[in-house]
Amino acid sequence: MADSAQPRLAAQPGGTGRSTVLTSYDPRTGEAVGSYAVMHSGELTRAVRAARAAEKWWAELGFSTRKRWLLDWKRDIVRRSGELIDIVSAETGKPEADAAIEVMLAVENLDWAARNANRALGRRRLGSTWLSRNQLASVGYLPLGVVGVLGPWNNPVFTPMGSIAYAMAAGNAVVFKPHELTTGVGVWLADSWAGLAPNQPVLQAVTGDTATGAALCRAKVDKIAYAGSEAGAREVIALCAQTMTPVVVERGGKGCLVVHVDAKLDDAAAAAVFGAMANSGQNATGIHRAYVAESVYDRFLKLVVDQTRKLRPGADRKASYGPMTMESQIDLVRRQVRDAVASGGRTVVGGLDSIREPYIAPIVLAEVPEASIAVTGEGIGPVLIVNKVASMDDAAERINAVGSDVAVSVFTRDVHDIEAFAEQLRVGVVTINSATAHAGIPALPFGGVGEYGHGHSHGDQGLREFSRTLAIARKRYRAPVSLSTFDRHPRHLRLARTIFQVRHGRRA
C-alpha cells in the first residue's frame, strides 16, 4: 500500500517473485534490528481462520473474564516493558524517554478498555412510550468477530493499541499487521499475548510488506482499522470496498494551535514547540501550525524562537529527539520548506540547511501563505509554522479551509466562551490551554472529520467501533390499548387518538 518504506528494507528474493525476508534497521545507525518472514495470502488466510476459532472462545468468556485476561496481559507488558521500550527505540530511533512514554500511554488504554467494556457495551434497559409500555426494550453490543489492524510506524505501540485493546475488550480477535519499519513491535505484542494463552490466538501478528497488508484487507475480516498516510488510507478504503469490509481510518497529519490575545504566552509557546518537535515532529497528536493574534504575535514568536534554539536532535541521551524514522518523509519536509520560502514565508529558525539525514534540526517558519504546500500538505517533521490572524474567526476560517487537522489547541484565559469557538471547527478534538496531553485520556474519543478519518478510537465510541448493536424488545403483558392487530377494537383507536392529541397537540 501507499505507506511503503522500501529504502529502509532489505529483502531476499523467493521463488514467487516477491521477497521472503523483511529486515528492519535502526534509523540512527543503519544496523539491522531484526528479520521477519514476508507472509503471503495463504498464510493470511490461515491466520484469519485461527482467529475466528479463537474469537468464539474469547467472546463466550464474557466481559468479566475477558477483563481478567486483559489485565493479566497488561501486567505482563508492564513487567517486561523494558524490552518493548528498547524495540520501539531501536526501530523508530526515538529516545528511550519518548519510547517509554508511548508504552505507558498504550498500557493506560489497555487498562481503561478492559475495565470499561462491560459498562459501555453491556446490555441496558431502554425507555418506551405510552403506546409500547408493555414492551421491555434493551440494547447491547456484541463482538464483530475478527478485526484486522494495520499499524503505523511513528507510534507503533500507542496508535495500534487504540484499536487492538478496544477490539479485544469488545470480544473480538485481532490480526495485527505492523508497519514494515516497526515489525518487531508487533511481533513482541503478539508474543506477549501468546505467553498467556498459547492455544488461543486472540491476538496474532502477521509480518510482511505492503502486499501483506493488502492481503489482510482482502481477507474478509469483519473490520479493518488503519492508521497512516492519506494515500494509504485511500488505498485501504478501496481494497476493503471490494469485500464490503467496514473501515476505521486514522489518517496521518498533525493539528494546530490558536493563541488568543489574552493567552499565557509562555505556556502557549512551550506547547507549540513541544507539539511540533517531539518525536521529530512525527506525532499525529502534534502541532503543525500556530495561528496567533496580531497584538501578541511578535512576543509569541520570540518565545518560540528562544525555546526552539535550545533543542538538538541526535542519538545520545541528551538529544531532544531522534531521527526521521522513514527516509521518504525527509524529502517531504524539504519540499515543504522550499515551497514555504518560495511562496513568501520566512525562516526564523533553521531552514533547508537544518536537514542533515537522518536528522532534521528544528525549523520555524513565519508568515507562510495558506496556499503553500507547507500549510496544506501532511504535517511531518520538526517544523512549526507561525502565522498571525486578525481574530478568532479568522483562525477558525483558516483551520477549516485546510481541513486536515487532527486536533486544535486553543490558548486563552477566557475559557467560558471557548466552546462556541470550538464548535466552529471541523475537527474531532479541541483542547484548551494544553496541546498533546489529551492523548493521555483513554476515555476521550479520538476521531476525525471529513477526509481526516472514519470512526473513532478510544473511549466508549472506540469500544463500540468494534461491536455490533443488538436491540431486543420483549412483550411483558397484554397491552390495554392494542393497535398491533387486525382485531383491534374501534374504541382502542379512538382512545389512542385522544391520548395522542393530548400528548402532542398542545403547546408545551
Short mmCIF file of C-alpha atoms in Angstrom, two decimals:
data_model
loop_
_atom_site.label_atom_id
_atom_site.label_comp_id
_atom_site.label_asym_id
_atom_site.label_seq_id
_atom_site.Cartn_x
_atom_site.Cartn_y
_atom_site.Cartn_z
CA MET A 1 0.00 0.00 0.00
CA ALA A 2 0.96 3.63 -0.20
CA ASP A 3 2.80 3.74 3.12
CA SER A 4 5.67 1.75 1.63
CA ALA A 5 9.13 2.28 3.09
CA GLN A 6 11.29 0.19 0.77
CA PRO A 7 14.51 2.24 1.19
CA ARG A 8 14.68 1.04 4.81
CA LEU A 9 14.06 -2.64 3.98
CA ALA A 10 16.38 -5.38 2.86
CA ALA A 11 14.77 -8.42 1.28
CA GLN A 12 15.84 -11.74 -0.12
CA PRO A 13 14.11 -12.93 -3.29
CA GLY A 14 11.97 -16.04 -3.28
CA GLY A 15 10.55 -18.26 -5.97
CA THR A 16 7.27 -16.34 -6.10
CA GLY A 17 8.99 -13.20 -7.31
CA ARG A 18 8.24 -11.47 -4.01
CA SER A 19 10.57 -11.02 -1.09
CA THR A 20 10.56 -13.71 1.55
CA VAL A 21 12.51 -11.97 4.31
CA LEU A 22 11.97 -8.49 5.74
CA THR A 23 14.84 -6.84 7.59
CA SER A 24 14.38 -3.61 9.51
CA TYR A 25 17.15 -1.23 10.56
CA ASP A 26 17.85 1.28 13.31
CA PRO A 27 17.49 4.68 11.57
CA ARG A 28 20.18 6.15 13.84
CA THR A 29 22.92 3.69 12.97
CA GLY A 30 21.78 1.68 9.98
CA GLU A 31 22.30 -1.53 11.92
CA ALA A 32 19.88 -4.42 11.42
CA VAL A 33 17.27 -4.72 14.16
CA GLY A 34 15.54 -7.93 13.11
CA SER A 35 14.45 -10.12 10.22
CA TYR A 36 10.92 -11.39 9.68
CA ALA A 37 9.06 -13.56 7.21
CA VAL A 38 7.03 -11.91 4.49
CA MET A 39 3.66 -13.61 4.79
CA HIS A 40 1.63 -14.32 1.68
CA SER A 41 -2.12 -14.69 1.12
CA GLY A 42 -2.19 -18.36 2.11
CA GLU A 43 -0.59 -17.58 5.47
CA LEU A 44 -3.01 -14.67 5.95
CA THR A 45 -5.92 -17.00 5.31
CA ARG A 46 -4.67 -19.46 7.94
CA ALA A 47 -4.15 -16.63 10.46
CA VAL A 48 -7.70 -15.35 9.94
CA ARG A 49 -9.09 -18.89 10.22
CA ALA A 50 -7.25 -19.38 13.52
CA ALA A 51 -8.52 -16.01 14.74
CA ARG A 52 -12.12 -16.99 14.01
CA ALA A 53 -11.76 -20.14 16.10
CA ALA A 54 -10.14 -18.20 18.96
CA GLU A 55 -12.78 -15.47 18.81
CA LYS A 56 -15.54 -17.94 19.60
CA TRP A 57 -13.78 -18.90 22.82
CA TRP A 58 -12.94 -15.29 23.62
CA ALA A 59 -16.44 -13.94 23.01
CA GLU A 60 -18.06 -16.66 25.14
CA LEU A 61 -15.90 -15.72 28.15
CA GLY A 62 -17.96 -12.60 28.78
CA PHE A 63 -16.86 -9.18 29.94
CA SER A 64 -15.66 -10.04 33.45
CA THR A 65 -13.46 -12.95 32.37
CA ARG A 66 -12.05 -11.05 29.40
CA LYS A 67 -11.25 -8.22 31.78
CA ARG A 68 -9.15 -10.57 33.94
CA TRP A 69 -7.28 -11.86 30.89
CA LEU A 70 -6.59 -8.36 29.58
CA LEU A 71 -5.39 -7.09 32.94
CA ASP A 72 -3.08 -10.12 33.21
CA TRP A 73 -1.75 -9.21 29.77
CA LYS A 74 -1.31 -5.62 30.89
CA ARG A 75 0.74 -6.71 33.90
CA ASP A 76 2.96 -8.88 31.71
CA ILE A 77 3.59 -5.95 29.36
CA VAL A 78 4.47 -3.73 32.31
CA ARG A 79 6.85 -6.28 33.85
CA ARG A 80 8.67 -6.67 30.53
CA SER A 81 8.22 -3.09 29.35
CA GLY A 82 11.96 -2.52 29.20
CA GLU A 83 12.16 -4.99 26.30
CA LEU A 84 9.35 -3.27 24.43
CA ILE A 85 10.83 0.19 25.01
CA ASP A 86 14.16 -0.99 23.60
CA ILE A 87 12.47 -2.34 20.46
CA VAL A 88 10.46 0.84 19.92
CA SER A 89 13.59 2.94 20.34
CA ALA A 90 15.64 0.75 18.00
CA GLU A 91 13.06 0.58 15.23
CA THR A 92 11.95 4.23 15.28
CA GLY A 93 15.09 5.95 16.59
CA LYS A 94 13.11 7.58 19.41
CA PRO A 95 14.97 8.47 22.60
CA GLU A 96 14.29 6.00 25.40
CA ALA A 97 12.18 8.54 27.28
CA ASP A 98 9.85 9.06 24.31
CA ALA A 99 9.53 5.31 23.78
CA ALA A 100 8.74 4.83 27.46
CA ILE A 101 6.01 7.49 27.36
CA GLU A 102 4.46 5.81 24.33
CA VAL A 103 4.39 2.42 26.06
CA MET A 104 2.87 3.93 29.21
CA LEU A 105 0.11 5.63 27.20
CA ALA A 106 -0.65 2.37 25.39
CA VAL A 107 -0.90 0.46 28.66
CA GLU A 108 -3.27 3.08 30.08
CA ASN A 109 -5.57 2.49 27.11
CA LEU A 110 -5.43 -1.27 27.56
CA ASP A 111 -6.31 -0.88 31.24
CA TRP A 112 -9.19 1.51 30.51
CA ALA A 113 -10.68 -0.63 27.76
CA ALA A 114 -10.55 -3.76 29.94
CA ARG A 115 -12.22 -2.04 32.89
CA ASN A 116 -14.90 -0.14 30.96
CA ALA A 117 -16.06 -2.56 28.27
CA ASN A 118 -18.90 -4.00 30.35
CA ARG A 119 -20.24 -0.56 31.26
CA ALA A 120 -20.08 0.73 27.68
CA LEU A 121 -21.18 -2.41 25.85
CA GLY A 122 -23.22 -4.44 28.32
CA ARG A 123 -26.96 -4.81 27.80
CA ARG A 124 -29.01 -1.96 29.26
CA ARG A 125 -32.70 -1.23 29.51
CA LEU A 126 -34.31 1.47 27.39
CA GLY A 127 -37.42 3.54 27.95
CA SER A 128 -40.64 3.12 25.98
CA THR A 129 -43.65 5.26 25.07
CA TRP A 130 -47.27 5.01 26.21
CA LEU A 131 -48.02 3.02 23.05
CA SER A 132 -45.42 0.35 23.92
CA ARG A 133 -45.22 0.38 27.70
CA ASN A 134 -45.95 -3.34 27.76
CA GLN A 135 -42.66 -3.96 25.95
CA LEU A 136 -39.31 -4.31 27.69
CA ALA A 137 -36.65 -2.79 25.42
CA SER A 138 -32.90 -3.21 25.78
CA VAL A 139 -29.75 -2.73 23.74
CA GLY A 140 -26.38 -4.42 23.94
CA TYR A 141 -23.22 -4.65 21.88
CA LEU A 142 -21.71 -7.88 20.58
CA PRO A 143 -18.31 -8.58 19.03
CA LEU A 144 -17.87 -8.19 15.29
CA GLY A 145 -15.66 -11.29 15.07
CA VAL A 146 -12.15 -10.75 13.64
CA VAL A 147 -10.63 -7.28 13.33
CA GLY A 148 -7.60 -6.53 11.17
CA VAL A 149 -5.31 -3.74 12.39
CA LEU A 150 -2.79 -2.02 10.12
CA GLY A 151 -0.33 -0.16 12.33
CA PRO A 152 1.74 2.97 11.62
CA TRP A 153 5.47 3.48 12.02
CA ASN A 154 5.53 6.72 14.02
CA ASN A 155 3.85 5.49 17.22
CA PRO A 156 3.92 1.72 16.72
CA VAL A 157 2.56 0.81 20.18
CA PHE A 158 0.26 3.64 21.25
CA THR A 159 -1.65 4.11 17.99
CA PRO A 160 -2.47 0.48 17.14
CA MET A 161 -3.26 -0.28 20.80
CA GLY A 162 -6.09 2.22 20.41
CA SER A 163 -7.65 -0.40 18.12
CA ILE A 164 -6.19 -3.66 19.48
CA ALA A 165 -7.13 -3.13 23.14
CA TYR A 166 -10.61 -1.86 22.39
CA ALA A 167 -11.35 -4.57 19.83
CA MET A 168 -10.21 -7.31 22.23
CA ALA A 169 -12.12 -5.81 25.17
CA ALA A 170 -15.23 -5.87 22.98
CA GLY A 171 -14.73 -9.60 22.43
CA ASN A 172 -13.02 -9.68 19.03
CA ALA A 173 -9.92 -11.49 17.88
CA VAL A 174 -7.27 -9.29 16.23
CA VAL A 175 -4.91 -9.90 13.34
CA PHE A 176 -2.28 -7.15 13.56
CA LYS A 177 -0.08 -6.22 10.62
CA PRO A 178 2.58 -3.83 11.97
CA HIS A 179 4.30 -1.40 9.64
CA GLU A 180 7.36 -2.72 7.84
CA LEU A 181 9.63 -0.37 9.74
CA THR A 182 8.34 -1.45 13.16
CA THR A 183 7.62 -5.14 12.66
CA GLY A 184 9.43 -6.11 15.84
CA VAL A 185 6.98 -4.14 17.96
CA GLY A 186 4.01 -6.04 16.57
CA VAL A 187 5.72 -9.40 16.96
CA TRP A 188 6.60 -8.61 20.59
CA LEU A 189 3.00 -7.66 21.43
CA ALA A 190 1.60 -10.82 19.85
CA ASP A 191 4.23 -12.98 21.54
CA SER A 192 3.42 -11.44 24.91
CA TRP A 193 -0.23 -12.43 24.48
CA ALA A 194 0.76 -15.91 23.30
CA GLY A 195 2.75 -16.33 26.50
CA LEU A 196 -0.52 -16.09 28.43
CA ALA A 197 -2.78 -18.01 26.05
CA PRO A 198 -0.59 -20.11 23.74
CA ASN A 199 -3.52 -22.11 22.37
CA GLN A 200 -5.87 -19.16 21.82
CA PRO A 201 -4.52 -16.74 19.19
CA VAL A 202 -6.85 -13.91 20.08
CA LEU A 203 -4.02 -11.58 19.02
CA GLN A 204 -1.72 -12.50 16.14
CA ALA A 205 0.91 -10.52 14.28
CA VAL A 206 1.27 -11.05 10.54
CA THR A 207 4.55 -9.77 9.15
CA GLY A 208 5.44 -8.58 5.70
CA ASP A 209 5.38 -5.79 3.17
CA THR A 210 2.59 -3.65 1.76
CA ALA A 211 1.25 -6.60 -0.24
CA THR A 212 0.74 -8.42 3.07
CA GLY A 213 -1.33 -5.51 4.31
CA ALA A 214 -3.35 -5.53 1.11
CA ALA A 215 -3.98 -9.27 1.55
CA LEU A 216 -5.31 -8.59 5.05
CA CYS A 217 -7.72 -6.03 3.58
CA ARG A 218 -8.99 -8.67 1.17
CA ALA A 219 -9.17 -11.45 3.78
CA LYS A 220 -12.86 -10.79 4.59
CA VAL A 221 -12.28 -9.92 8.22
CA ASP A 222 -15.13 -8.12 9.96
CA LYS A 223 -13.43 -4.71 10.16
CA ILE A 224 -10.12 -3.08 9.29
CA ALA A 225 -8.54 -0.38 11.47
CA TYR A 226 -5.89 1.65 9.65
CA ALA A 227 -3.60 4.46 10.76
CA GLY A 228 -1.20 6.10 8.33
CA SER A 229 -0.86 8.40 5.36
CA GLU A 230 -3.67 9.89 3.30
CA ALA A 231 -2.64 7.90 0.23
CA GLY A 232 -2.52 4.70 2.29
CA ALA A 233 -5.97 5.44 3.74
CA ARG A 234 -7.47 5.81 0.29
CA GLU A 235 -5.94 2.55 -0.85
CA VAL A 236 -7.16 0.67 2.23
CA ILE A 237 -10.69 2.00 1.73
CA ALA A 238 -10.63 0.97 -1.94
CA LEU A 239 -9.36 -2.52 -1.13
CA CYS A 240 -11.90 -3.07 1.63
CA ALA A 241 -14.71 -1.87 -0.62
CA GLN A 242 -14.15 -4.96 -2.79
CA THR A 243 -15.36 -7.19 0.05
CA MET A 244 -17.61 -4.59 1.73
CA THR A 245 -15.36 -4.69 4.79
CA PRO A 246 -16.00 -1.66 7.04
CA VAL A 247 -13.01 0.52 7.84
CA VAL A 248 -11.99 2.82 10.68
CA VAL A 249 -9.30 5.22 9.49
CA GLU A 250 -6.93 7.48 11.36
CA ARG A 251 -5.17 9.46 8.67
CA GLY A 252 -1.72 10.86 9.32
CA GLY A 253 -1.13 14.52 9.97
CA LYS A 254 -0.94 16.94 12.87
CA GLY A 255 -3.07 19.62 14.43
CA CYS A 256 -2.68 23.31 15.04
CA LEU A 257 -2.64 25.79 17.90
CA VAL A 258 -4.56 29.05 18.33
CA VAL A 259 -3.19 31.81 20.54
CA HIS A 260 -5.75 34.38 21.71
CA VAL A 261 -4.81 37.91 22.77
CA ASP A 262 -5.15 37.03 26.47
CA ALA A 263 -3.22 33.76 26.38
CA LYS A 264 -0.37 32.92 28.73
CA LEU A 265 2.28 33.20 26.07
CA ASP A 266 4.96 31.20 27.90
CA ASP A 267 2.62 28.22 28.18
CA ALA A 268 1.41 28.54 24.61
CA ALA A 269 4.93 28.76 23.21
CA ALA A 270 6.09 25.74 25.22
CA ALA A 271 3.11 23.72 23.97
CA ALA A 272 3.72 24.77 20.36
CA VAL A 273 7.40 23.86 20.45
CA PHE A 274 6.87 20.51 22.14
CA GLY A 275 3.93 19.65 19.90
CA ALA A 276 5.88 20.48 16.77
CA MET A 277 9.26 18.97 17.66
CA ALA A 278 8.62 15.94 19.91
CA ASN A 279 9.26 12.59 18.21
CA SER A 280 10.99 14.58 15.46
CA GLY A 281 7.63 16.09 14.56
CA GLN A 282 6.15 12.69 13.72
CA ASN A 283 3.27 12.62 16.23
CA ALA A 284 -0.27 12.65 14.85
CA THR A 285 -1.27 14.48 18.04
CA GLY A 286 1.38 17.15 17.46
CA ILE A 287 1.29 20.76 16.28
CA HIS A 288 1.85 21.77 12.67
CA ARG A 289 0.77 25.42 12.64
CA ALA A 290 0.22 28.17 15.21
CA TYR A 291 -2.32 30.92 14.48
CA VAL A 292 -1.53 33.88 16.73
CA ALA A 293 -3.42 37.10 17.40
CA GLU A 294 -1.62 40.08 15.79
CA SER A 295 -1.20 42.01 19.03
CA VAL A 296 0.83 39.21 20.68
CA TYR A 297 2.41 37.74 17.54
CA ASP A 298 5.90 39.18 17.91
CA ARG A 299 6.20 38.27 21.60
CA PHE A 300 4.95 34.75 20.97
CA LEU A 301 7.31 34.24 18.04
CA LYS A 302 10.29 35.37 20.11
CA LEU A 303 9.41 32.89 22.86
CA VAL A 304 9.13 30.11 20.27
CA VAL A 305 12.48 31.03 18.76
CA ASP A 306 14.22 31.14 22.14
CA GLN A 307 12.86 27.73 23.15
CA THR A 308 13.45 26.08 19.80
CA ARG A 309 17.10 27.07 19.64
CA LYS A 310 17.74 25.04 22.79
CA LEU A 311 16.73 21.79 21.06
CA ARG A 312 19.07 19.36 19.35
CA PRO A 313 18.36 16.09 17.54
CA GLY A 314 20.66 13.12 17.98
CA ALA A 315 21.17 9.55 19.12
CA ASP A 316 22.59 10.29 22.57
CA ARG A 317 20.62 10.52 25.82
CA LYS A 318 20.87 14.30 25.94
CA ALA A 319 19.30 14.74 22.50
CA SER A 320 15.88 16.41 22.42
CA TYR A 321 14.56 14.00 19.81
CA GLY A 322 15.75 11.36 17.37
CA PRO A 323 15.95 10.91 13.60
CA MET A 324 13.24 10.78 10.98
CA THR A 325 12.04 7.19 11.01
CA MET A 326 11.02 6.99 7.35
CA GLU A 327 13.53 8.28 4.81
CA SER A 328 10.90 9.40 2.30
CA GLN A 329 9.50 11.86 4.84
CA ILE A 330 12.76 13.80 4.79
CA ASP A 331 12.20 14.72 1.14
CA LEU A 332 8.65 15.75 2.01
CA VAL A 333 9.95 18.17 4.65
CA ARG A 334 12.49 19.53 2.18
CA ARG A 335 9.82 20.20 -0.46
CA GLN A 336 7.50 21.88 2.03
CA VAL A 337 10.17 24.19 3.46
CA ARG A 338 11.35 25.11 -0.01
CA ASP A 339 7.79 25.92 -1.10
CA ALA A 340 7.08 27.93 2.04
CA VAL A 341 10.04 30.22 1.38
CA ALA A 342 9.35 30.45 -2.36
CA SER A 343 5.74 31.42 -1.60
CA GLY A 344 6.80 34.35 0.57
CA GLY A 345 7.26 32.82 4.00
CA ARG A 346 10.40 33.34 6.01
CA THR A 347 12.60 31.14 8.12
CA VAL A 348 13.22 32.33 11.66
CA VAL A 349 14.92 29.20 12.96
CA GLY A 350 16.77 26.81 10.69
CA GLY A 351 15.87 26.15 7.09
CA LEU A 352 16.92 23.77 4.35
CA ASP A 353 20.37 23.51 5.90
CA SER A 354 18.72 22.01 9.02
CA ILE A 355 18.15 18.79 7.08
CA ARG A 356 21.11 16.51 7.74
CA GLU A 357 19.85 13.00 7.16
CA PRO A 358 18.60 11.12 9.06
CA TYR A 359 18.16 14.12 11.38
CA ILE A 360 16.37 17.41 10.92
CA ALA A 361 17.20 20.24 13.29
CA PRO A 362 14.24 22.41 14.40
CA ILE A 363 12.71 24.64 11.74
CA VAL A 364 10.37 27.56 12.47
CA LEU A 365 8.66 29.30 9.57
CA ALA A 366 6.73 32.56 9.83
CA GLU A 367 4.02 34.22 7.74
CA VAL A 368 3.69 31.32 5.33
CA PRO A 369 0.89 31.79 2.77
CA GLU A 370 -2.05 29.48 3.39
CA ALA A 371 -1.84 28.15 -0.17
CA SER A 372 1.69 26.80 0.35
CA ILE A 373 2.03 23.01 0.50
CA ALA A 374 3.81 23.61 3.80
CA VAL A 375 0.36 24.54 5.17
CA THR A 376 -1.93 22.35 3.09
CA GLY A 377 0.28 19.26 2.99
CA GLU A 378 0.62 16.47 5.53
CA GLY A 379 2.36 17.86 8.61
CA ILE A 380 5.53 15.94 9.27
CA GLY A 381 8.96 16.63 10.68
CA PRO A 382 10.20 19.08 13.35
CA VAL A 383 8.69 22.09 11.60
CA LEU A 384 6.44 24.76 13.11
CA ILE A 385 4.61 27.39 11.05
CA VAL A 386 3.64 30.56 12.94
CA ASN A 387 1.10 32.80 11.20
CA LYS A 388 -0.73 35.85 12.53
CA VAL A 389 -4.53 36.18 12.45
CA ALA A 390 -6.83 39.16 12.80
CA SER A 391 -9.35 37.41 15.03
CA MET A 392 -10.53 34.06 16.36
CA ASP A 393 -13.00 33.87 13.48
CA ASP A 394 -10.09 34.37 11.09
CA ALA A 395 -8.26 31.48 12.77
CA ALA A 396 -11.33 29.23 12.50
CA GLU A 397 -11.72 30.01 8.79
CA ARG A 398 -8.08 29.16 8.10
CA ILE A 399 -8.25 25.93 10.07
CA ASN A 400 -11.41 24.79 8.30
CA ALA A 401 -10.03 25.77 4.91
CA VAL A 402 -7.08 23.39 5.34
CA GLY A 403 -9.45 20.73 6.66
CA SER A 404 -6.88 18.12 7.66
CA ASP A 405 -6.18 18.91 11.30
CA VAL A 406 -6.32 16.13 13.84
CA ALA A 407 -6.90 18.40 16.82
CA VAL A 408 -6.86 22.08 17.66
CA SER A 409 -5.38 23.52 20.83
CA VAL A 410 -6.62 26.93 21.99
CA PHE A 411 -4.74 29.05 24.49
CA THR A 412 -6.82 31.71 26.24
CA ARG A 413 -7.72 32.87 29.75
CA ASP A 414 -11.35 33.33 28.72
CA VAL A 415 -12.39 29.68 28.90
CA HIS A 416 -16.13 30.38 29.26
CA ASP A 417 -16.82 31.28 25.63
CA ILE A 418 -14.32 28.92 24.07
CA GLU A 419 -16.83 26.12 23.45
CA ALA A 420 -18.66 28.30 20.94
CA PHE A 421 -15.37 28.78 19.11
CA ALA A 422 -14.64 25.04 19.29
CA GLU A 423 -17.99 24.25 17.68
CA GLN A 424 -16.96 26.29 14.63
CA LEU A 425 -14.05 23.94 13.95
CA ARG A 426 -14.33 20.85 11.77
CA VAL A 427 -12.07 18.71 13.91
CA GLY A 428 -12.63 15.83 16.30
CA VAL A 429 -10.72 17.13 19.33
CA VAL A 430 -10.30 20.61 20.80
CA THR A 431 -8.11 21.21 23.84
CA ILE A 432 -7.91 24.33 25.97
CA ASN A 433 -4.62 25.59 27.40
CA SER A 434 -2.83 22.31 26.65
CA ALA A 435 -1.78 20.64 23.45
CA THR A 436 -0.87 16.96 23.26
CA ALA A 437 -1.99 15.97 26.78
CA HIS A 438 -5.39 14.76 25.53
CA ALA A 439 -3.66 11.63 24.21
CA GLY A 440 -3.33 10.52 27.84
CA ILE A 441 -7.10 10.45 28.46
CA PRO A 442 -8.33 6.99 27.36
CA ALA A 443 -11.98 7.94 27.94
CA LEU A 444 -11.72 10.77 25.41
CA PRO A 445 -12.81 9.62 21.93
CA PHE A 446 -10.34 10.31 19.17
CA GLY A 447 -11.75 10.66 15.68
CA GLY A 448 -11.58 12.65 12.51
CA VAL A 449 -13.89 14.76 10.40
CA GLY A 450 -14.23 14.57 6.64
CA GLU A 451 -11.17 13.16 4.93
CA TYR A 452 -9.16 13.07 8.15
CA GLY A 453 -10.74 9.85 9.31
CA HIS A 454 -13.67 7.49 9.61
CA GLY A 455 -14.81 6.28 13.02
CA HIS A 456 -13.22 6.60 16.43
CA SER A 457 -10.61 5.16 18.69
CA HIS A 458 -10.53 5.37 22.48
CA GLY A 459 -13.43 5.96 24.83
CA ASP A 460 -16.88 4.41 24.69
CA GLN A 461 -17.03 5.20 20.97
CA GLY A 462 -13.81 3.27 20.44
CA LEU A 463 -15.29 0.20 22.13
CA ARG A 464 -18.49 0.45 20.10
CA GLU A 465 -16.44 0.89 16.93
CA PHE A 466 -15.60 -2.81 17.18
CA SER A 467 -19.06 -4.01 18.17
CA ARG A 468 -22.41 -4.66 16.55
CA THR A 469 -25.66 -3.45 18.07
CA LEU A 470 -28.33 -5.95 19.11
CA ALA A 471 -31.65 -4.42 20.16
CA ILE A 472 -34.23 -6.64 21.88
CA ALA A 473 -37.88 -5.91 22.68
CA ARG A 474 -39.86 -8.38 24.83
CA LYS A 475 -43.61 -8.29 25.43
CA ARG A 476 -44.32 -8.37 29.16
CA TYR A 477 -48.13 -8.32 29.27
CA ARG A 478 -51.19 -7.76 27.12
CA ALA A 479 -51.49 -4.10 26.20
CA PRO A 480 -54.67 -2.41 27.47
CA VAL A 481 -54.81 -0.49 24.19
CA SER A 482 -53.66 -2.82 21.42
CA LEU A 483 -53.17 -1.36 17.94
CA SER A 484 -50.80 -4.01 16.52
CA THR A 485 -53.58 -6.35 15.41
CA PHE A 486 -56.30 -6.54 12.77
CA ASP A 487 -58.71 -7.41 15.59
CA ARG A 488 -58.27 -4.08 17.35
CA HIS A 489 -61.42 -2.64 18.85
CA PRO A 490 -62.62 0.69 17.37
CA ARG A 491 -62.70 2.30 20.81
CA HIS A 492 -58.99 1.47 21.24
CA LEU A 493 -58.15 3.57 18.20
CA ARG A 494 -60.43 6.41 19.41
CA LEU A 495 -58.75 6.31 22.84
CA ALA A 496 -55.30 6.24 21.27
CA ARG A 497 -56.08 9.24 19.07
CA THR A 498 -57.39 11.19 22.05
CA ILE A 499 -54.25 10.46 24.07
CA PHE A 500 -52.14 11.33 21.03
CA GLN A 501 -53.79 14.75 20.70
CA VAL A 502 -53.39 15.47 24.41
CA ARG A 503 -49.72 14.46 24.44
CA HIS A 504 -48.56 16.10 21.25
CA GLY A 505 -51.13 18.63 20.13
CA ARG A 506 -50.77 21.10 22.97
CA ARG A 507 -48.06 23.69 23.36
CA ALA A 508 -45.55 22.61 25.99
#
